[in-house]
Coordinates of C-alpha atoms in Angstrom, one line a residue:
X1 CA -26.3 -14.3 -14.9
X2 CA -23.3 -16.1 -16.7
X3 CA -21.8 -16.4 -19.5
X4 CA -19.4 -18.6 -21.1
X5 CA -15.8 -17.8 -21.8
X6 CA -14.4 -21.0 -23.3
X7 CA -12.0 -23.2 -22.4
X8 CA -8.1 -22.2 -21.7
X9 CA -7.2 -21.0 -25.1
X10 CA -3.4 -20.5 -26.4
X11 CA -0.6 -17.9 -25.0
X12 CA -2.1 -15.1 -24.0
X13 CA -1.8 -11.7 -23.9
X14 CA -0.8 -11.4 -20.8
X15 CA 1.7 -7.9 -19.8
X16 CA 1.0 -4.4 -18.7
X17 CA -2.8 -2.6 -18.3
X18 CA -5.0 0.3 -19.1
X19 CA -7.5 1.3 -19.1
X20 CA -10.0 0.4 -21.6
X21 CA -10.5 2.9 -24.5
X22 CA -13.1 2.5 -25.4
X23 CA -14.7 3.6 -21.4
X24 CA -12.4 4.2 -19.3
X25 CA -14.5 5.2 -16.6
X26 CA -16.6 1.6 -16.8
X27 CA -14.1 -1.1 -17.1
X28 CA -10.6 -1.7 -17.2
X29 CA -8.7 -4.3 -20.0
X30 CA -6.7 -6.2 -17.8
X31 CA -5.2 -7.1 -20.6
X32 CA -5.1 -10.8 -19.1
X33 CA -6.7 -13.6 -21.2
X34 CA -8.8 -16.5 -20.1
X35 CA -6.7 -18.8 -21.1
X36 CA -3.3 -16.8 -19.1
X37 CA -5.1 -17.3 -16.2
X38 CA -5.7 -20.3 -16.3
X39 CA -2.3 -21.2 -16.6
X40 CA -1.7 -18.9 -13.5
X41 CA -4.0 -20.2 -11.9
X42 CA -3.7 -24.4 -12.9
X43 CA 0.5 -23.4 -11.3
X44 CA -0.7 -22.5 -8.1
X45 CA -1.8 -26.0 -7.9
X46 CA 0.9 -27.5 -9.2
X47 CA 2.6 -28.9 -5.8
X48 CA -1.6 -29.6 -4.6
X49 CA -3.7 -28.0 -2.2
X50 CA -8.0 -27.8 -3.2
X51 CA -7.9 -24.2 -4.3
X52 CA -6.5 -21.2 -6.4
X53 CA -7.6 -17.1 -6.6
X54 CA -6.3 -14.8 -8.8
X55 CA -6.7 -11.2 -7.5
X56 CA -5.9 -8.5 -10.0
X57 CA -6.3 -4.9 -9.0
X58 CA -6.3 -1.5 -10.6
X59 CA -7.1 2.1 -8.3
X60 CA -7.2 5.1 -9.0
X61 CA -7.0 6.9 -5.4
X62 CA -7.1 11.5 -5.3
X63 CA -7.0 13.4 -2.1
X64 CA -7.6 17.6 -1.6
X65 CA -6.6 19.0 2.3
X66 CA -7.5 22.4 2.8
X67 CA -6.2 23.9 6.0
X68 CA -5.2 28.0 7.0
X69 CA -7.0 28.9 4.6
X70 CA -5.2 27.5 2.0
X71 CA -5.5 24.6 -0.2
X72 CA -2.2 22.7 1.0
X73 CA -2.4 19.6 -0.5
X74 CA -3.5 17.8 -3.8
X75 CA -2.3 14.2 -4.8
X76 CA -3.0 11.7 -6.8
X77 CA -1.4 7.7 -6.9
X78 CA -2.3 4.6 -9.2
X79 CA -2.0 1.1 -7.6
X80 CA -1.8 -1.3 -10.0
X81 CA -1.1 -5.4 -8.9
X82 CA -2.0 -9.5 -8.6
X83 CA -2.8 -11.0 -5.7
X84 CA -2.6 -15.6 -6.0
X85 CA -4.4 -17.3 -3.3
X86 CA -3.7 -21.4 -2.3
X87 CA -6.1 -22.7 0.0
X88 CA -5.0 -25.9 1.9
X89 CA -7.0 -27.7 4.0
X90 CA -6.6 -24.9 7.0
X91 CA -3.2 -23.2 5.8
X92 CA -2.9 -20.1 2.9
X93 CA 0.2 -19.3 0.6
X94 CA -0.1 -15.8 -0.5
X95 CA 1.7 -14.4 -3.1
X96 CA 1.6 -10.9 -5.0
X97 CA 3.4 -8.7 -8.1
X98 CA 2.8 -5.4 -9.6
X99 CA 4.2 -6.6 -13.0
X100 CA 1.5 -8.3 -14.8
X101 CA 3.8 -10.7 -17.2
X102 CA 2.8 -14.7 -17.7
X103 CA 6.3 -14.9 -16.3
X104 CA 5.5 -12.9 -13.1
X105 CA 2.5 -14.1 -12.2
X106 CA 3.5 -17.5 -13.6
X107 CA 6.2 -17.0 -10.5
X108 CA 3.6 -16.0 -8.1
X109 CA 1.8 -18.6 -8.0
X110 CA 4.8 -21.2 -7.5
X111 CA 5.2 -18.2 -4.3
X112 CA 1.9 -19.2 -3.4
X113 CA 1.8 -23.5 -3.9
X114 CA 4.4 -23.6 -2.0
X115 CA 2.9 -23.5 1.3
X116 CA 1.1 -26.5 -0.8
X117 CA 2.9 -30.4 -0.6
X118 CA 2.8 -33.6 -3.7
X119 CA 1.4 -33.6 -6.3
X120 CA -1.6 -31.7 -8.2
X121 CA -4.8 -33.1 -8.5
X122 CA -6.9 -30.0 -8.6
X123 CA -8.4 -29.1 -11.5
X124 CA -8.9 -25.9 -13.0
X125 CA -12.3 -25.7 -14.0
X126 CA -12.3 -24.1 -17.4
X127 CA -12.9 -20.1 -16.8
X128 CA -17.0 -18.5 -16.8
X129 CA -17.4 -15.1 -16.5
X130 CA -20.3 -13.7 -14.0
X131 CA -22.4 -10.9 -13.0
X132 CA -22.4 -9.6 -9.6
X133 CA -26.7 -10.5 -9.0
X134 CA -27.3 -6.3 -7.8
X135 CA -25.5 -2.7 -8.3
X136 CA -25.4 -1.3 -4.7
X137 CA -23.1 2.0 -6.4
X138 CA -24.2 5.4 -7.5
X139 CA -22.1 5.0 -10.8
X140 CA -23.2 9.0 -12.1
X141 CA -20.3 12.1 -12.2
X142 CA -17.9 9.9 -10.1
X143 CA -15.7 12.7 -8.7
X144 CA -12.1 10.4 -8.9
X145 CA -13.8 11.8 -13.5
X146 CA -15.0 15.2 -12.9
X147 CA -11.9 18.2 -13.4
X148 CA -10.5 18.9 -9.9
X149 CA -12.1 22.0 -9.6
X150 CA -15.0 20.0 -9.4
X151 CA -13.5 18.7 -6.2
X152 CA -11.8 21.8 -4.5
X153 CA -15.7 23.0 -5.2
X154 CA -16.6 20.8 -2.3
X155 CA -13.7 20.9 0.2
X156 CA -13.6 24.8 -0.6
X157 CA -17.2 25.4 0.6
X158 CA -17.4 22.7 2.8
X159 CA -13.9 24.8 5.2
X160 CA -15.8 27.4 4.4
X161 CA -19.7 27.2 6.1
X162 CA -18.1 25.6 9.2
X163 CA -15.8 28.4 9.5
X164 CA -18.7 31.3 9.9
X165 CA -20.9 29.5 11.5
X166 CA -19.3 30.6 15.3
X167 CA -16.5 33.2 15.8
X168 CA -15.3 30.6 18.6
X169 CA -13.9 28.6 16.1
X170 CA -9.9 28.9 15.7
X171 CA -9.1 26.3 13.0
X172 CA -10.8 23.9 10.4
X173 CA -8.7 21.4 8.2
X174 CA -11.1 19.7 5.6
X175 CA -9.8 16.5 3.8
X176 CA -11.5 14.6 0.8
X177 CA -10.7 11.9 -0.4
X178 CA -11.8 9.5 -3.3
X179 CA -11.3 6.4 -5.4
X180 CA -12.0 4.6 -7.6
X181 CA -10.9 0.6 -7.8
X182 CA -11.7 -2.0 -10.2
X183 CA -10.7 -5.3 -9.7
X184 CA -11.1 -8.4 -11.6
X185 CA -11.0 -11.9 -9.5
X186 CA -10.9 -15.9 -11.5
X187 CA -10.7 -19.0 -9.1
X188 CA -10.4 -22.0 -9.6
X189 CA -13.3 -23.5 -10.0
X190 CA -14.3 -21.5 -13.2
X191 CA -16.0 -18.1 -11.6
X192 CA -14.2 -14.4 -12.6
X193 CA -15.9 -11.5 -12.2
X194 CA -15.4 -8.4 -12.1
X195 CA -16.0 -5.0 -9.9
X196 CA -16.1 -1.2 -9.9
X197 CA -16.5 1.3 -6.8
X198 CA -16.3 4.5 -6.0
X199 CA -15.7 5.9 -2.0
X200 CA -15.6 9.2 -1.9
X201 CA -15.3 10.8 2.1
X202 CA -15.3 14.3 3.5
X203 CA -14.1 14.9 6.9
X204 CA -14.0 18.7 8.6
X205 CA -12.4 18.8 11.9
X206 CA -13.0 22.2 13.8
X207 CA -11.0 23.3 16.1
X208 CA -13.0 25.9 18.8
X209 CA -11.5 27.9 21.7
X210 CA -13.2 30.0 24.0
X211 CA -11.1 31.8 27.7
X212 CA -8.5 29.2 27.3
X213 CA -10.4 26.3 26.4
X214 CA -9.8 24.0 23.1
X215 CA -12.0 21.7 21.7
X216 CA -12.6 19.3 18.6
X217 CA -15.6 18.8 16.2
X218 CA -15.4 16.7 13.6
X219 CA -17.9 15.5 11.3
X220 CA -17.7 13.2 8.0
X221 CA -20.0 12.0 5.2
X222 CA -19.2 10.6 1.8
X223 CA -20.0 6.6 0.6
X224 CA -19.8 4.7 -3.2
X225 CA -21.4 8.1 -4.0
X226 CA -20.7 10.2 -6.8
X227 CA -21.8 13.8 -7.4
X228 CA -25.0 13.9 -7.1
X229 CA -24.7 12.5 -3.0
X230 CA -23.0 16.5 -2.4
X231 CA -26.4 18.1 -4.4
X232 CA -28.8 16.2 -2.3
X233 CA -27.9 14.5 0.8
X234 CA -25.2 15.9 2.8
X235 CA -24.4 19.8 1.0
X236 CA -20.5 20.6 1.9
X237 CA -21.4 23.0 3.7
X238 CA -23.6 21.0 6.0
X239 CA -20.7 19.0 6.7
X240 CA -19.0 21.6 7.2
X241 CA -21.7 23.4 10.2
X242 CA -21.7 20.4 11.7
X243 CA -18.2 19.5 12.4
X244 CA -18.4 23.2 13.8
X245 CA -21.7 23.4 15.8
X246 CA -19.7 19.4 17.8
X247 CA -16.8 22.1 18.2
X248 CA -18.7 25.6 20.2
X249 CA -21.7 23.4 21.5
X250 CA -18.7 21.5 24.0
X251 CA -16.9 24.4 25.1
X252 CA -20.1 25.1 27.5
X253 CA -19.3 21.2 28.3
X254 CA -19.0 19.9 31.9
X255 CA -17.3 16.9 34.0
X256 CA -19.5 14.0 33.7
X257 CA -20.3 11.9 36.9
X258 CA -18.5 9.4 37.3
X259 CA -20.3 5.6 37.9
X260 CA -22.9 3.0 36.9
X261 CA -25.7 4.4 35.2
X262 CA -28.2 4.5 32.8
X263 CA -26.7 4.9 29.8
X264 CA -28.8 5.8 26.3
X265 CA -27.0 5.8 22.6
X266 CA -27.6 8.4 20.2
X267 CA -28.4 7.3 16.5
X268 CA -25.5 7.0 14.0
X269 CA -22.0 7.3 16.0
X270 CA -23.3 5.1 18.7
X271 CA -22.1 2.8 15.6
X272 CA -18.9 2.8 16.0
X273 CA -19.6 0.3 19.5
X274 CA -22.2 -1.8 17.8
X275 CA -19.3 -2.6 15.1
X276 CA -15.8 -2.6 18.4
X277 CA -17.7 -4.6 20.5
X278 CA -20.8 -6.5 18.6
X279 CA -19.5 -7.0 14.5
X280 CA -16.1 -8.3 15.8
X281 CA -17.1 -11.0 17.8
X282 CA -19.1 -12.4 15.1
X283 CA -16.1 -12.5 12.5
X284 CA -16.2 -16.8 11.2
X285 CA -12.5 -17.2 12.0
X286 CA -12.4 -16.1 15.6
X287 CA -15.5 -18.3 16.5
X288 CA -13.8 -20.7 14.3
X289 CA -10.4 -20.9 16.7
X290 CA -12.2 -20.3 19.6
X291 CA -11.5 -17.0 20.4
X292 CA -14.2 -14.8 20.2
X293 CA -16.5 -14.7 23.2
X294 CA -18.8 -15.9 21.0
X295 CA -17.8 -18.6 20.6
X296 CA -19.7 -22.6 20.5
X297 CA -22.6 -19.9 21.7
X298 CA -24.9 -20.4 18.1
X299 CA -28.7 -21.2 19.4
X300 CA -27.4 -19.1 22.4
X301 CA -29.9 -16.6 23.3
X302 CA -26.9 -13.5 23.8
X303 CA -29.2 -10.1 24.0
X304 CA -32.3 -9.4 25.3
X305 CA -35.5 -10.0 22.5
X306 CA -35.6 -6.2 22.2
X307 CA -31.8 -7.1 20.0
X308 CA -31.3 -8.3 16.2
X309 CA -28.0 -7.2 14.9
X310 CA -27.5 -8.0 11.2
X311 CA -25.1 -7.3 8.1
X312 CA -25.9 -5.5 5.1
X313 CA -23.5 -4.9 2.0
X314 CA -26.7 -4.0 -0.2
X315 CA -27.5 -1.4 1.4
X316 CA -27.4 1.2 -1.8
X317 CA -24.5 3.3 -1.7
X318 CA -22.7 3.5 1.5
X319 CA -19.3 3.1 2.9
X320 CA -18.8 -0.6 3.4
X321 CA -21.7 -1.3 0.6
X322 CA -20.3 -4.1 -2.6
X323 CA -21.7 -5.6 -5.3
X324 CA -19.6 -8.9 -4.2
X325 CA -16.7 -9.6 -2.1
X326 CA -13.0 -9.8 -2.5
X327 CA -13.1 -13.9 -3.4
X328 CA -15.7 -12.7 -5.9
X329 CA -18.7 -13.7 -3.3
X330 CA -21.8 -12.7 -4.6
X331 CA -23.1 -10.4 -1.1
X332 CA -26.2 -10.7 1.0
X333 CA -28.3 -9.1 4.1
X334 CA -26.4 -11.9 6.6
X335 CA -28.0 -12.2 10.4
X336 CA -26.5 -12.4 13.2
X337 CA -28.7 -12.0 16.1
X338 CA -32.3 -12.0 15.8
X339 CA -34.2 -11.5 18.7
X340 CA -31.1 -11.5 21.1
X341 CA -30.7 -15.1 19.9
X342 CA -27.4 -15.6 17.7
X343 CA -28.5 -17.6 14.8
X344 CA -25.0 -15.8 12.2
X345 CA -21.5 -15.2 11.8
X346 CA -19.7 -13.3 8.5
X347 CA -18.0 -16.1 7.1
X348 CA -15.7 -15.8 4.0
X349 CA -14.1 -18.6 1.8
X350 CA -11.8 -21.1 4.0
X351 CA -13.2 -20.3 7.3
X352 CA -17.4 -21.3 6.0
X353 CA -15.6 -24.4 4.2
X354 CA -13.8 -25.5 7.4
X355 CA -16.6 -24.8 9.5
X356 CA -19.3 -26.8 7.5
X357 CA -21.2 -22.8 6.0
X358 CA -21.7 -21.0 3.4
X359 CA -19.7 -18.4 2.2
X360 CA -21.9 -14.8 3.3
X361 CA -20.1 -12.6 0.8
X362 CA -17.9 -11.4 3.7
X363 CA -14.1 -12.0 2.2
X364 CA -12.5 -8.8 1.8
X365 CA -8.6 -7.5 1.9
X366 CA -7.6 -4.3 1.8
X367 CA -6.0 -4.5 -1.1
X368 CA -4.2 -6.9 -3.8
X369 CA -1.5 -7.3 -1.3
X370 CA -3.5 -8.8 0.9
X371 CA -5.6 -12.4 1.1
X372 CA -8.9 -11.7 2.3
X373 CA -10.3 -12.8 5.9
X374 CA -13.6 -12.1 7.4
X375 CA -15.3 -8.3 7.8
X376 CA -17.6 -6.6 8.1
X377 CA -19.5 -4.3 5.9
X378 CA -22.4 -2.8 7.2
X379 CA -23.2 -3.5 10.4
X380 CA -26.3 -2.8 11.5
X381 CA -28.8 -3.0 14.8
X382 CA -32.0 -2.4 13.4
X383 CA -35.1 -0.2 14.7
X384 CA -37.3 -0.7 17.4
X385 CA -40.6 0.6 18.4
X386 CA -40.5 3.4 20.0
X387 CA -39.4 6.7 19.2
X388 CA -35.9 8.9 20.6
X389 CA -38.0 10.8 22.7
X390 CA -39.5 7.9 24.2
X391 CA -36.0 6.1 25.2
X392 CA -35.3 9.6 26.7
X393 CA -38.1 10.6 28.8
X394 CA -37.8 6.9 30.0
X395 CA -34.7 8.2 31.9
X396 CA -34.7 9.9 34.9
X397 CA -31.5 10.5 35.8
X398 CA -28.7 9.0 33.7
X399 CA -25.9 9.7 30.5
X400 CA -26.0 10.6 27.0
X401 CA -23.8 9.6 24.3
X402 CA -23.7 11.4 21.1
X403 CA -20.9 11.6 19.5
X404 CA -17.4 9.0 20.1
X405 CA -13.3 9.3 19.6
X406 CA -12.4 5.7 19.6
X407 CA -12.2 2.6 21.7
X408 CA -10.8 -0.2 22.3
X409 CA -12.2 -4.1 22.4
X410 CA -10.4 -6.7 23.6
X411 CA -10.4 -11.1 22.5
X412 CA -12.5 -11.1 26.3
X413 CA -15.7 -8.5 25.1
X414 CA -14.2 -5.9 27.5
X415 CA -14.0 -2.4 26.3
X416 CA -13.5 1.4 26.7
X417 CA -14.7 4.2 24.2
X418 CA -14.4 7.6 24.7
X419 CA -17.1 9.7 24.4
X420 CA -16.4 12.8 22.8
X421 CA -20.0 15.2 22.8
X422 CA -22.2 13.9 25.7
X423 CA -25.3 15.0 27.8
X424 CA -27.1 14.9 31.0
X425 CA -30.0 13.8 30.9
X426 CA -32.0 15.3 34.5
X427 CA -35.6 14.1 34.4
X428 CA -36.3 12.7 30.6
X429 CA -34.5 15.6 29.1
X430 CA -30.9 16.6 27.5
X431 CA -29.5 19.2 29.2
X432 CA -26.4 20.1 30.0
X433 CA -23.0 19.3 27.6
X434 CA -20.3 16.2 28.8
X435 CA -16.6 15.9 27.2
X436 CA -14.1 13.6 28.7
X437 CA -16.8 10.4 29.2
X438 CA -15.4 7.2 28.6
X439 CA -18.1 4.0 28.4
X440 CA -16.2 0.5 30.1
X441 CA -18.3 -2.8 29.6
X442 CA -18.3 -6.0 28.4
X443 CA -20.5 -7.3 24.8
X444 CA -22.2 -9.2 26.8
X445 CA -23.2 -7.1 29.2
X446 CA -24.0 -4.3 27.0
X447 CA -26.1 -7.0 24.7
X448 CA -27.9 -8.3 28.2
X449 CA -29.4 -4.9 29.0
X450 CA -30.5 -3.1 26.2
X451 CA -34.6 -3.0 27.8
X452 CA -35.8 0.1 24.3
X453 CA -34.5 0.6 21.0
X454 CA -35.5 3.2 18.8
X455 CA -37.2 3.5 15.5
X456 CA -34.7 6.1 13.8
X457 CA -31.6 4.5 12.4
X458 CA -28.6 7.3 12.2
X459 CA -24.9 4.9 10.3
X460 CA -21.8 6.4 11.2
X461 CA -18.6 6.3 8.5
X462 CA -16.0 4.3 9.2
X463 CA -11.9 2.4 8.2
X464 CA -11.7 -1.1 10.2
X465 CA -8.7 -2.0 11.0
X466 CA -7.9 -6.1 11.2
X467 CA -4.8 -7.8 10.9
X468 CA -2.6 -4.7 9.4
X469 CA -5.1 -4.8 7.3
X470 CA -7.7 -1.6 6.9
X471 CA -10.9 -1.8 5.0
X472 CA -14.3 1.0 4.9
X473 CA -17.9 -0.2 6.5
X474 CA -20.0 1.6 7.9
X475 CA -22.2 0.9 11.2
X476 CA -26.0 1.3 11.8
X477 CA -27.7 1.9 15.0
X478 CA -30.7 3.9 16.3
X479 CA -31.2 5.4 19.4
X480 CA -31.1 3.1 22.6
X481 CA -31.0 2.3 26.2
X482 CA -28.7 0.4 28.6
X483 CA -30.5 -0.1 31.5
X484 CA -26.3 0.2 33.5
X485 CA -23.9 1.0 31.9
X486 CA -20.3 2.1 33.3
X487 CA -19.8 5.6 32.7
X488 CA -16.0 6.4 33.4
X489 CA -15.0 10.6 34.0
X490 CA -13.7 12.9 36.3
X491 CA -15.8 13.6 39.5

């Protein structure tokens, strides 16, 4: 849908923005006219360059923390600012400011333009307002605009449920953060588009102790949702009890037998491995520069035919869901690996242009202080035909990974992941819980060793860091079998 803003007008009314008095929840008035935005973009292309972009952001962030039976922290912060980007060939110029006056924005545009030399040849097209083709956020009963006691009630219920789970629970910490971000993207090709983005995360950490043994369990829930999520999808009590259950189970855990063996990755949290070991190598910038293990392998079989991997920000309400990316490109489902064959990369505008491909709606940035780069959103390994019970039953002796603590992946594809809770697989059944295990391998080895994929999709909520920028993401994985993998342990 497109509606015209018309031709650039006279002197604008650029100045400090404000919430719209008519609809403070669903829109933010940056108080910047189309003419003012046009002039900023024109200034940005004053010395040349192929493309200019203006990104405006107003963000309200709140958080609540409870531990030691006390509501220890509540905070709220407001962020307002603008970033101006200029692209000239492979070069990027970027400047940002928290002053939205005409003078400050023009200065930011001229600063970003410093990478380009010569006379400006690219003209700014008349700005036209677009709307996103879909709505993937739950904007009903946004927590950001509900009274603080509503959020305190959620935190206290999760805390009490975790604490009451077992007498061996010795410490509970619950944190809840919610963000409501209003963004506007305008560019030299005439695009103007806005987006209103909620983001909520409830995290419960539990420590359990018994006979000198201490272990920790963690669980998080949330997404681009409102209060209804905690009433109908994941109640605070479920979140608290899940974290406590993990901590209690780990009290009985043994160390894993080390060595090469079949490994089954459980649904949900194993998505962190797919995100790190498979998703990052498929971001376009690393492939454009030749630093990714997947560079120059387009069209090749990089995995077994069991494996299809895609990135889909249009899945409703997940943590990585987006209506548009941070360049204003409408989001879409992008298949990366189809039945084992590499068929796509995650593209932002710059890499897509340099690689002669189309943007995929994966240009993302942490805030107005950062320029966009190719990033994952909701990255998913597609479901297969097996039940999770069939996958586990296929293993005579091996290791099952249920939850993770983190990991590291090198550009070469080598990785090490720490498993928080696992299980031994003996005669096709999960038996004793396992702790202190690591999974070691390479992404190519893993992709070519996946022999069974189940039909029980689960999602993991995460925050992805890259080049100093953090963005919310989701990783989806069903239960899957890897025929051989190195398990590191203490025996």
